[in-house]
C-alpha atoms as a printed R data frame, in Angstrom:
    type eleno elety resid chain resno       x      y      z
1   ATOM     1    CA   UNK     A     1   0.000  0.000  0.000
2   ATOM     2    CA   UNK     A     2   2.784  2.456  0.914
3   ATOM     3    CA   UNK     A     3   4.493  1.930 -2.458
4   ATOM     4    CA   UNK     A     4   1.231  2.607 -4.249
5   ATOM     5    CA   UNK     A     5   0.743  5.773 -2.216
6   ATOM     6    CA   UNK     A     6   4.286  6.897 -3.037
7   ATOM     7    CA   UNK     A     7   3.498  6.801 -6.767
8   ATOM     8    CA   UNK     A     8   0.423  8.997 -6.482
9   ATOM     9    CA   UNK     A     9   0.677 12.671 -7.216
10  ATOM    10    CA   UNK     A    10  -0.721 15.189 -4.729
11  ATOM    11    CA   UNK     A    11  -4.283 16.082 -5.629
12  ATOM    12    CA   UNK     A    12  -5.170 12.548 -6.778
13  ATOM    13    CA   UNK     A    13  -7.219 10.258 -4.603
14  ATOM    14    CA   UNK     A    14  -6.371  6.880 -3.090
15  ATOM    15    CA   UNK     A    15  -9.157  4.684 -1.678
16  ATOM    16    CA   UNK     A    16 -11.402  7.748 -1.782
17  ATOM    17    CA   UNK     A    17  -8.949  9.972  0.136
18  ATOM    18    CA   UNK     A    18  -7.400 13.084 -1.360
19  ATOM    19    CA   UNK     A    19  -3.580 13.140 -1.131
20  ATOM    20    CA   UNK     A    20  -2.604 16.597  0.074
21  ATOM    21    CA   UNK     A    21   0.472 18.443 -1.160
22  ATOM    22    CA   UNK     A    22   2.558 20.419  1.313
23  ATOM    23    CA   UNK     A    23   2.213 24.201  0.887
24  ATOM    24    CA   UNK     A    24   4.493 25.696 -1.765
25  ATOM    25    CA   UNK     A    25   7.673 27.261 -0.326
26  ATOM    26    CA   UNK     A    26   7.470 31.046  0.043
27  ATOM    27    CA   UNK     A    27  10.543 33.265 -0.551
28  ATOM    28    CA   UNK     A    28  10.798 36.710  1.072
29  ATOM    29    CA   UNK     A    29  13.425 39.469  0.922
30  ATOM    30    CA   UNK     A    30  14.783 40.277  4.381
31  ATOM    31    CA   UNK     A    31  15.416 43.979  3.935
32  ATOM    32    CA   UNK     A    32  12.872 46.470  2.569
33  ATOM    33    CA   UNK     A    33  13.836 48.662 -0.422
34  ATOM    34    CA   UNK     A    34  16.927 46.499 -1.065
35  ATOM    35    CA   UNK     A    35  18.859 48.479  1.554
36  ATOM    36    CA   UNK     A    36  20.624 45.908  3.701
37  ATOM    37    CA   UNK     A    37  22.823 47.211  6.555
38  ATOM    38    CA   UNK     A    38  26.528 46.338  6.595
39  ATOM    39    CA   UNK     A    39  26.925 47.039 10.305
40  ATOM    40    CA   UNK     A    40  29.149 50.096  9.853
41  ATOM    41    CA   UNK     A    41  26.541 52.687  8.855
42  ATOM    42    CA   UNK     A    42  26.725 51.800  5.138
43  ATOM    43    CA   UNK     A    43  24.153 49.845  3.135
44  ATOM    44    CA   UNK     A    44  24.302 47.070  0.569
45  ATOM    45    CA   UNK     A    45  22.165 46.838 -2.590
46  ATOM    46    CA   UNK     A    46  22.384 43.028 -2.395
47  ATOM    47    CA   UNK     A    47  19.502 41.455 -0.538
48  ATOM    48    CA   UNK     A    48  19.245 38.318  1.554
49  ATOM    49    CA   UNK     A    49  16.209 36.031  1.400
50  ATOM    50    CA   UNK     A    50  14.432 33.407  3.432
51  ATOM    51    CA   UNK     A    51  12.435 30.554  1.916
52  ATOM    52    CA   UNK     A    52   9.772 29.169  4.238
53  ATOM    53    CA   UNK     A    53   8.978 25.466  3.827
54  ATOM    54    CA   UNK     A    54   5.797 24.712  5.761
55  ATOM    55    CA   UNK     A    55   5.030 21.113  6.771
56  ATOM    56    CA   UNK     A    56   1.719 19.469  6.007
57  ATOM    57    CA   UNK     A    57   1.166 18.860  9.748
58  ATOM    58    CA   UNK     A    58   3.032 21.601 11.673
59  ATOM    59    CA   UNK     A    59   3.808 20.977 15.353
60  ATOM    60    CA   UNK     A    60   4.744 24.618 16.040
61  ATOM    61    CA   UNK     A    61   8.543 24.235 16.020
62  ATOM    62    CA   UNK     A    62  10.637 26.059 13.410
63  ATOM    63    CA   UNK     A    63  14.319 26.313 12.479
64  ATOM    64    CA   UNK     A    64  16.317 28.866 10.536
65  ATOM    65    CA   UNK     A    65  18.712 26.888  8.310
66  ATOM    66    CA   UNK     A    66  22.177 28.334  7.578
67  ATOM    67    CA   UNK     A    67  23.870 26.412  4.725
68  ATOM    68    CA   UNK     A    68  27.658 26.230  4.471
69  ATOM    69    CA   UNK     A    69  30.019 27.304  1.689
70  ATOM    70    CA   UNK     A    70  33.111 28.747  3.441
71  ATOM    71    CA   UNK     A    71  31.434 32.193  3.497
72  ATOM    72    CA   UNK     A    72  32.310 32.357 -0.228
73  ATOM    73    CA   UNK     A    73  29.128 30.748 -1.550
74  ATOM    74    CA   UNK     A    74  25.899 29.303 -0.079
75  ATOM    75    CA   UNK     A    75  25.317 25.535 -0.516
76  ATOM    76    CA   UNK     A    76  21.572 26.149 -0.647
77  ATOM    77    CA   UNK     A    77  20.481 22.719 -2.003
78  ATOM    78    CA   UNK     A    78  21.664 19.884  0.262
79  ATOM    79    CA   UNK     A    79  22.388 22.042  3.340
80  ATOM    80    CA   UNK     A    80  19.355 24.301  2.828
81  ATOM    81    CA   UNK     A    81  16.204 23.169  1.025
82  ATOM    82    CA   UNK     A    82  17.076 19.480  1.551
83  ATOM    83    CA   UNK     A    83  17.241 20.059  5.322
84  ATOM    84    CA   UNK     A    84  13.938 21.976  5.260
85  ATOM    85    CA   UNK     A    85  12.253 18.987  3.583
86  ATOM    86    CA   UNK     A    86  13.666 16.652  6.247
87  ATOM    87    CA   UNK     A    87  12.425 18.953  9.038
88  ATOM    88    CA   UNK     A    88   9.002 19.130  7.376
89  ATOM    89    CA   UNK     A    89   8.648 15.344  7.650
90  ATOM    90    CA   UNK     A    90   8.852 15.823 11.424
91  ATOM    91    CA   UNK     A    91   6.342 18.680 11.585
92  ATOM    92    CA   UNK     A    92   9.022 21.406 11.845
93  ATOM    93    CA   UNK     A    93   8.852 24.521  9.665
94  ATOM    94    CA   UNK     A    94  12.151 24.986  7.780
95  ATOM    95    CA   UNK     A    95  13.288 28.540  7.000
96  ATOM    96    CA   UNK     A    96  16.219 28.510  4.552
97  ATOM    97    CA   UNK     A    97  18.479 31.550  4.785
98  ATOM    98    CA   UNK     A    98  20.326 32.786  1.710
99  ATOM    99    CA   UNK     A    99  22.603 35.209  3.535
100 ATOM   100    CA   UNK     A   100  24.813 37.867  1.959
101 ATOM   101    CA   UNK     A   101  28.466 36.893  1.614
102 ATOM   102    CA   UNK     A   102  30.682 38.849  3.995
103 ATOM   103    CA   UNK     A   103  33.738 39.645  1.812
104 ATOM   104    CA   UNK     A   104  35.563 40.726  4.949
105 ATOM   105    CA   UNK     A   105  32.498 42.434  6.516
106 ATOM   106    CA   UNK     A   106  31.904 39.998  9.404
107 ATOM   107    CA   UNK     A   107  28.633 41.432 10.726
108 ATOM   108    CA   UNK     A   108  26.832 41.089  7.344
109 ATOM   109    CA   UNK     A   109  25.739 37.391  7.568
110 ATOM   110    CA   UNK     A   110  24.924 37.830 11.279
111 ATOM   111    CA   UNK     A   111  22.665 40.826 10.600
112 ATOM   112    CA   UNK     A   112  20.829 38.756  7.962
113 ATOM   113    CA   UNK     A   113  20.372 35.780 10.307
114 ATOM   114    CA   UNK     A   114  19.193 37.982 13.190
115 ATOM   115    CA   UNK     A   115  16.729 39.750 10.900
116 ATOM   116    CA   UNK     A   116  15.390 36.362  9.707
117 ATOM   117    CA   UNK     A   117  14.781 35.236 13.311
118 ATOM   118    CA   UNK     A   118  13.019 38.512 14.144
119 ATOM   119    CA   UNK     A   119  10.751 38.165 11.062
120 ATOM   120    CA   UNK     A   120   9.970 34.550 12.023
121 ATOM   121    CA   UNK     A   121   9.021 35.663 15.543
122 ATOM   122    CA   UNK     A   122   6.938 38.565 14.251
123 ATOM   123    CA   UNK     A   123   5.072 36.782 11.466
124 ATOM   124    CA   UNK     A   124   5.548 33.096 12.218
125 ATOM   125    CA   UNK     A   125   2.727 32.569 14.714
126 ATOM   126    CA   UNK     A   126   0.150 34.347 12.553
127 ATOM   127    CA   UNK     A   127   1.243 33.133  9.127
128 ATOM   128    CA   UNK     A   128   3.404 29.993  9.407
129 ATOM   129    CA   UNK     A   129   2.002 28.150 12.496
130 ATOM   130    CA   UNK     A   130   5.297 28.721 14.383
131 ATOM   131    CA   UNK     A   131   5.595 29.116 18.144
132 ATOM   132    CA   UNK     A   132   8.000 32.064 18.738
133 ATOM   133    CA   UNK     A   133   9.363 30.204 21.813
134 ATOM   134    CA   UNK     A   134  10.330 27.103 19.782
135 ATOM   135    CA   UNK     A   135  12.379 28.781 17.063
136 ATOM   136    CA   UNK     A   136  15.925 27.517 16.591
137 ATOM   137    CA   UNK     A   137  18.805 27.573 14.168
138 ATOM   138    CA   UNK     A   138  20.512 24.764 12.231
139 ATOM   139    CA   UNK     A   139  23.884 25.299 10.555
140 ATOM   140    CA   UNK     A   140  26.503 23.387  8.553
141 ATOM   141    CA   UNK     A   141  30.228 24.130  8.157
142 ATOM   142    CA   UNK     A   142  30.585 27.938  7.720
143 ATOM   143    CA   UNK     A   143  26.794 28.063  8.167
144 ATOM   144    CA   UNK     A   144  27.488 26.312 11.482
145 ATOM   145    CA   UNK     A   145  29.766 29.216 12.344
146 ATOM   146    CA   UNK     A   146  26.950 31.607 11.467
147 ATOM   147    CA   UNK     A   147  24.467 29.568 13.551
148 ATOM   148    CA   UNK     A   148  26.890 29.504 16.522
149 ATOM   149    CA   UNK     A   149  27.382 33.273 16.097
150 ATOM   150    CA   UNK     A   150  23.597 33.730 16.233
151 ATOM   151    CA   UNK     A   151  23.535 31.536 19.377
152 ATOM   152    CA   UNK     A   152  26.200 33.626 21.156
153 ATOM   153    CA   UNK     A   153  25.722 37.186 19.779
154 ATOM   154    CA   UNK     A   154  22.072 38.174 20.279
155 ATOM   155    CA   UNK     A   155  19.859 40.867 21.746
156 ATOM   156    CA   UNK     A   156  16.313 41.092 23.045
157 ATOM   157    CA   UNK     A   157  15.198 43.508 20.329
158 ATOM   158    CA   UNK     A   158  14.558 47.238 20.578
159 ATOM   159    CA   UNK     A   159  11.347 47.846 22.615
160 ATOM   160    CA   UNK     A   160  11.250 51.479 21.369
161 ATOM   161    CA   UNK     A   161  11.343 50.534 17.664
162 ATOM   162    CA   UNK     A   162   8.440 51.569 15.439
163 ATOM   163    CA   UNK     A   163   8.725 48.287 13.518
164 ATOM   164    CA   UNK     A   164   7.262 45.210 15.226
165 ATOM   165    CA   UNK     A   165  10.069 43.153 13.600
166 ATOM   166    CA   UNK     A   166  12.803 45.237 15.268
167 ATOM   167    CA   UNK     A   167  11.107 44.746 18.664
168 ATOM   168    CA   UNK     A   168  11.645 40.958 18.505
169 ATOM   169    CA   UNK     A   169  14.486 39.044 20.174
170 ATOM   170    CA   UNK     A   170  17.222 37.569 17.933
171 ATOM   171    CA   UNK     A   171  18.091 34.801 20.429
172 ATOM   172    CA   UNK     A   172  17.350 31.313 19.071
173 ATOM   173    CA   UNK     A   173  15.687 28.789 21.410
174 ATOM   174    CA   UNK     A   174  18.036 25.988 20.289
175 ATOM   175    CA   UNK     A   175  20.934 25.413 17.903
176 ATOM   176    CA   UNK     A   176  21.923 22.311 15.924
177 ATOM   177    CA   UNK     A   177  25.484 22.601 14.594
178 ATOM   178    CA   UNK     A   178  26.714 19.993 12.119
179 ATOM   179    CA   UNK     A   179  30.479 19.899 11.333
180 ATOM   180    CA   UNK     A   180  30.563 23.608 12.251
181 ATOM   181    CA   UNK     A   181  33.402 26.078 11.960
182 ATOM   182    CA   UNK     A   182  33.503 27.569 15.485
183 ATOM   183    CA   UNK     A   183  36.871 29.163 16.184
184 ATOM   184    CA   UNK     A   184  38.692 31.807 14.178
185 ATOM   185    CA   UNK     A   185  41.946 30.870 15.954
186 ATOM   186    CA   UNK     A   186  44.089 27.723 15.570
187 ATOM   187    CA   UNK     A   187  42.142 24.866 13.963
188 ATOM   188    CA   UNK     A   188  39.772 27.132 12.024
189 ATOM   189    CA   UNK     A   189  38.926 26.669  8.339
190 ATOM   190    CA   UNK     A   190  41.260 29.115  6.579
191 ATOM   191    CA   UNK     A   191  38.941 29.983  3.701
192 ATOM   192    CA   UNK     A   192  35.986 30.708  5.988
193 ATOM   193    CA   UNK     A   193  38.124 32.914  8.213
194 ATOM   194    CA   UNK     A   194  39.579 34.855  5.269
195 ATOM   195    CA   UNK     A   195  36.154 35.415  3.664
196 ATOM   196    CA   UNK     A   196  34.604 36.481  6.967
197 ATOM   197    CA   UNK     A   197  37.321 38.564  8.620
198 ATOM   198    CA   UNK     A   198  39.553 39.574  5.702
199 ATOM   199    CA   UNK     A   199  43.246 38.863  5.195
200 ATOM   200    CA   UNK     A   200  44.717 40.390  8.360
201 ATOM   201    CA   UNK     A   201  42.121 40.669 11.135
202 ATOM   202    CA   UNK     A   202  42.964 42.191 14.522
203 ATOM   203    CA   UNK     A   203  43.299 39.848 17.526
204 ATOM   204    CA   UNK     A   204  40.135 41.469 18.936
205 ATOM   205    CA   UNK     A   205  38.124 40.584 15.817
206 ATOM   206    CA   UNK     A   206  39.475 37.008 15.838
207 ATOM   207    CA   UNK     A   207  38.398 36.659 19.504
208 ATOM   208    CA   UNK     A   208  34.968 38.219 18.863
209 ATOM   209    CA   UNK     A   209  34.126 35.664 16.156
210 ATOM   210    CA   UNK     A   210  35.744 32.692 17.939
211 ATOM   211    CA   UNK     A   211  32.413 31.594 19.322
212 ATOM   212    CA   UNK     A   212  33.831 29.197 21.925
213 ATOM   213    CA   UNK     A   213  34.952 32.417 23.678
214 ATOM   214    CA   UNK     A   214  31.479 33.976 23.500
215 ATOM   215    CA   UNK     A   215  29.435 31.303 25.326
216 ATOM   216    CA   UNK     A   216  27.614 32.424 28.495
217 ATOM   217    CA   UNK     A   217  24.931 30.893 30.712
218 ATOM   218    CA   UNK     A   218  22.375 32.678 28.463
219 ATOM   219    CA   UNK     A   219  23.471 30.787 25.328
220 ATOM   220    CA   UNK     A   220  20.642 28.575 24.025
221 ATOM   221    CA   UNK     A   221  20.752 24.748 24.268
222 ATOM   222    CA   UNK     A   222  23.014 23.306 21.544
223 ATOM   223    CA   UNK     A   223  23.421 19.957 19.776
224 ATOM   224    CA   UNK     A   224  26.680 19.329 17.891
225 ATOM   225    CA   UNK     A   225  27.786 16.594 15.486
226 ATOM   226    CA   UNK     A   226  31.211 16.229 13.866
227 ATOM   227    CA   UNK     A   227  33.207 13.417 12.224
228 ATOM   228    CA   UNK     A   228  36.528 12.524 13.834
229 ATOM   229    CA   UNK     A   229  38.178 12.400 10.381
230 ATOM   230    CA   UNK     A   230  36.952 15.824  9.176
231 ATOM   231    CA   UNK     A   231  40.071 17.442  7.682
232 ATOM   232    CA   UNK     A   232  38.803 20.782  6.274
233 ATOM   233    CA   UNK     A   233  37.062 21.637  9.579
234 ATOM   234    CA   UNK     A   234  38.714 19.647 12.394
235 ATOM   235    CA   UNK     A   235  36.434 18.283 15.162
236 ATOM   236    CA   UNK     A   236  38.406 20.457 17.591
237 ATOM   237    CA   UNK     A   237  35.919 23.178 16.566
238 ATOM   238    CA   UNK     A   238  32.955 21.286 18.049
239 ATOM   239    CA   UNK     A   239  34.974 20.070 21.039
240 ATOM   240    CA   UNK     A   240  35.939 23.638 21.999
241 ATOM   241    CA   UNK     A   241  32.344 24.848 21.749
242 ATOM   242    CA   UNK     A   242  30.960 21.865 23.665
243 ATOM   243    CA   UNK     A   243  33.530 22.358 26.455
244 ATOM   244    CA   UNK     A   244  32.523 26.036 26.727
245 ATOM   245    CA   UNK     A   245  28.817 25.097 26.822
246 ATOM   246    CA   UNK     A   246  29.428 22.509 29.547
247 ATOM   247    CA   UNK     A   247  31.535 24.969 31.529
248 ATOM   248    CA   UNK     A   248  28.668 27.529 31.406
249 ATOM   249    CA   UNK     A   249  26.138 24.777 32.304
250 ATOM   250    CA   UNK     A   250  24.255 25.212 29.015
251 ATOM   251    CA   UNK     A   251  22.132 22.191 28.021
252 ATOM   252    CA   UNK     A   252  24.187 20.577 25.285
253 ATOM   253    CA   UNK     A   253  25.006 17.313 23.586
254 ATOM   254    CA   UNK     A   254  27.917 16.394 21.316
255 ATOM   255    CA   UNK     A   255  27.902 13.442 18.928
256 ATOM   256    CA   UNK     A   256  31.400 12.691 17.621
257 ATOM   257    CA   UNK     A   257  31.059 10.381 14.636
258 ATOM   258    CA   UNK     A   258  33.744  7.763 13.860
259 ATOM   259    CA   UNK     A   259  33.918  8.596 10.132
260 ATOM   260    CA   UNK     A   260  32.261 10.480  7.288
261 ATOM   261    CA   UNK     A   261  34.685 13.377  6.797
262 ATOM   262    CA   UNK     A   262  33.418 16.854  5.968
263 ATOM   263    CA   UNK     A   263  29.866 16.627  4.594
264 ATOM   264    CA   UNK     A   264  29.388 13.147  6.127
265 ATOM   265    CA   UNK     A   265  29.820 11.016  3.013
266 ATOM   266    CA   UNK     A   266  27.931 13.437  0.782
267 ATOM   267    CA   UNK     A   267  24.883 13.947  3.021
268 ATOM   268    CA   UNK     A   268  23.854 10.298  3.146
269 ATOM   269    CA   UNK     A   269  24.465  6.986  4.878
270 ATOM   270    CA   UNK     A   270  24.702  5.936  8.540
271 ATOM   271    CA   UNK     A   271  26.781  8.918  9.780
272 ATOM   272    CA   UNK     A   272  24.349 11.403  8.215
273 ATOM   273    CA   UNK     A   273  21.368  9.468  9.619
274 ATOM   274    CA   UNK     A   274  22.993  9.401 13.079
275 ATOM   275    CA   UNK     A   275  23.032 13.180 13.622
276 ATOM   276    CA   UNK     A   276  19.493 13.512 12.236
277 ATOM   277    CA   UNK     A   277  18.127 10.842 14.584
278 ATOM   278    CA   UNK     A   278  20.220 12.179 17.487
279 ATOM   279    CA   UNK     A   279  19.104 15.788 17.051
280 ATOM   280    CA   UNK     A   280  15.413 14.814 16.802
281 ATOM   281    CA   UNK     A   281  15.687 12.737 20.004
282 ATOM   282    CA   UNK     A   282  17.337 15.744 21.672
283 ATOM   283    CA   UNK     A   283  14.558 18.112 20.498
284 ATOM   284    CA   UNK     A   284  11.990 15.712 21.978
285 ATOM   285    CA   UNK     A   285  13.908 15.667 25.267
286 ATOM   286    CA   UNK     A   286  13.813 19.489 25.331
287 ATOM   287    CA   UNK     A   287  10.058 19.368 24.524
288 ATOM   288    CA   UNK     A   288  10.660 21.462 21.381
289 ATOM   289    CA   UNK     A   289   8.842 18.786 19.370
290 ATOM   290    CA   UNK     A   290   6.286 16.260 20.654
291 ATOM   291    CA   UNK     A   291   7.444 12.782 21.657
292 ATOM   292    CA   UNK     A   292   4.871 11.060 19.435
293 ATOM   293    CA   UNK     A   293   4.930 12.196 15.810
C-alpha cells in the first residue's frame, strides 16, 4: 500500500482519500527597499532572502537553516532546502536563509540571520504556524559558524522601535550545529576565516568571532555533530564549543562520529542518519517537538 501511495501525485485520490500536497515554499526578501545594513553605517544593494517550507502537519517548532560554503558561496540545495524537507517530515517549519556573503564584513551574515529570526518571531505565529518560543537555528560548516554566532551574539530587540520586527528578540531557542566552523583561531577553516574577517584581522576581531569564547549561561541549548576524520574543519571546533557550553552549564550534547569526513559522506548513509536521529531525540527531550509524531 505504501508503495502505491508513493506513486500517487498530490491532488489525486487513493481509496477515496485526497492526497494533500505540502504548501508551496514562500521566498521573502529580508530587507525592505533592497537596503541591507553592513553594520558600519553603510548599506548594501544586495539582498538576503528566506524561503519558508511549511510542513503538512506543523507541530509549532521552526528552524532557521544556515547552509555552508566557506562564506564564499551558499550551498543552498543539500544544506538548505534538503534540510527543510527533512524537518518538514517531522512537523518542523524549515526557513532557509540565503545570507549575503561577507567579503571581509563579518557582521553582514549575522545581521541577515538575526533579521530572519526577528521576522519569524513577528510573522511566524500568525502566518506559518510557528511558536515564537520554539524557534531555533541549524547550521553546517561555515553556516554552522553563522548559527553559533547567532547563538552567542544576540539581543532582546529594541522595545522602542516603530517596527514590530525590530522589537523581537534575535536569540534562538536551540541550535543544531553539524560539522561547524567555530573558532577563528588555531584549527579554524582558513577559507571561511579569510572570507569572513579579511586577510589580516585584529586579535580582537578574531576573539569576537571565535564563538567558543562567546558562550555564556544565556546561550541557548546546543546539539553538535562532527566526524573525527573531518580534515577541512577539524572536530576540535565542536569540542571547543561543547567544552565552553558545559563549563557555562548550558544544556548541550555532542555526537562525535567515527567517520564520514566533511559533509558526512555526501549527506547520506549511517553517519548522516545518526546526527538527524540524534538531534530529533534531543529536540523531543527538550520538549521542542512532541514525543509522538
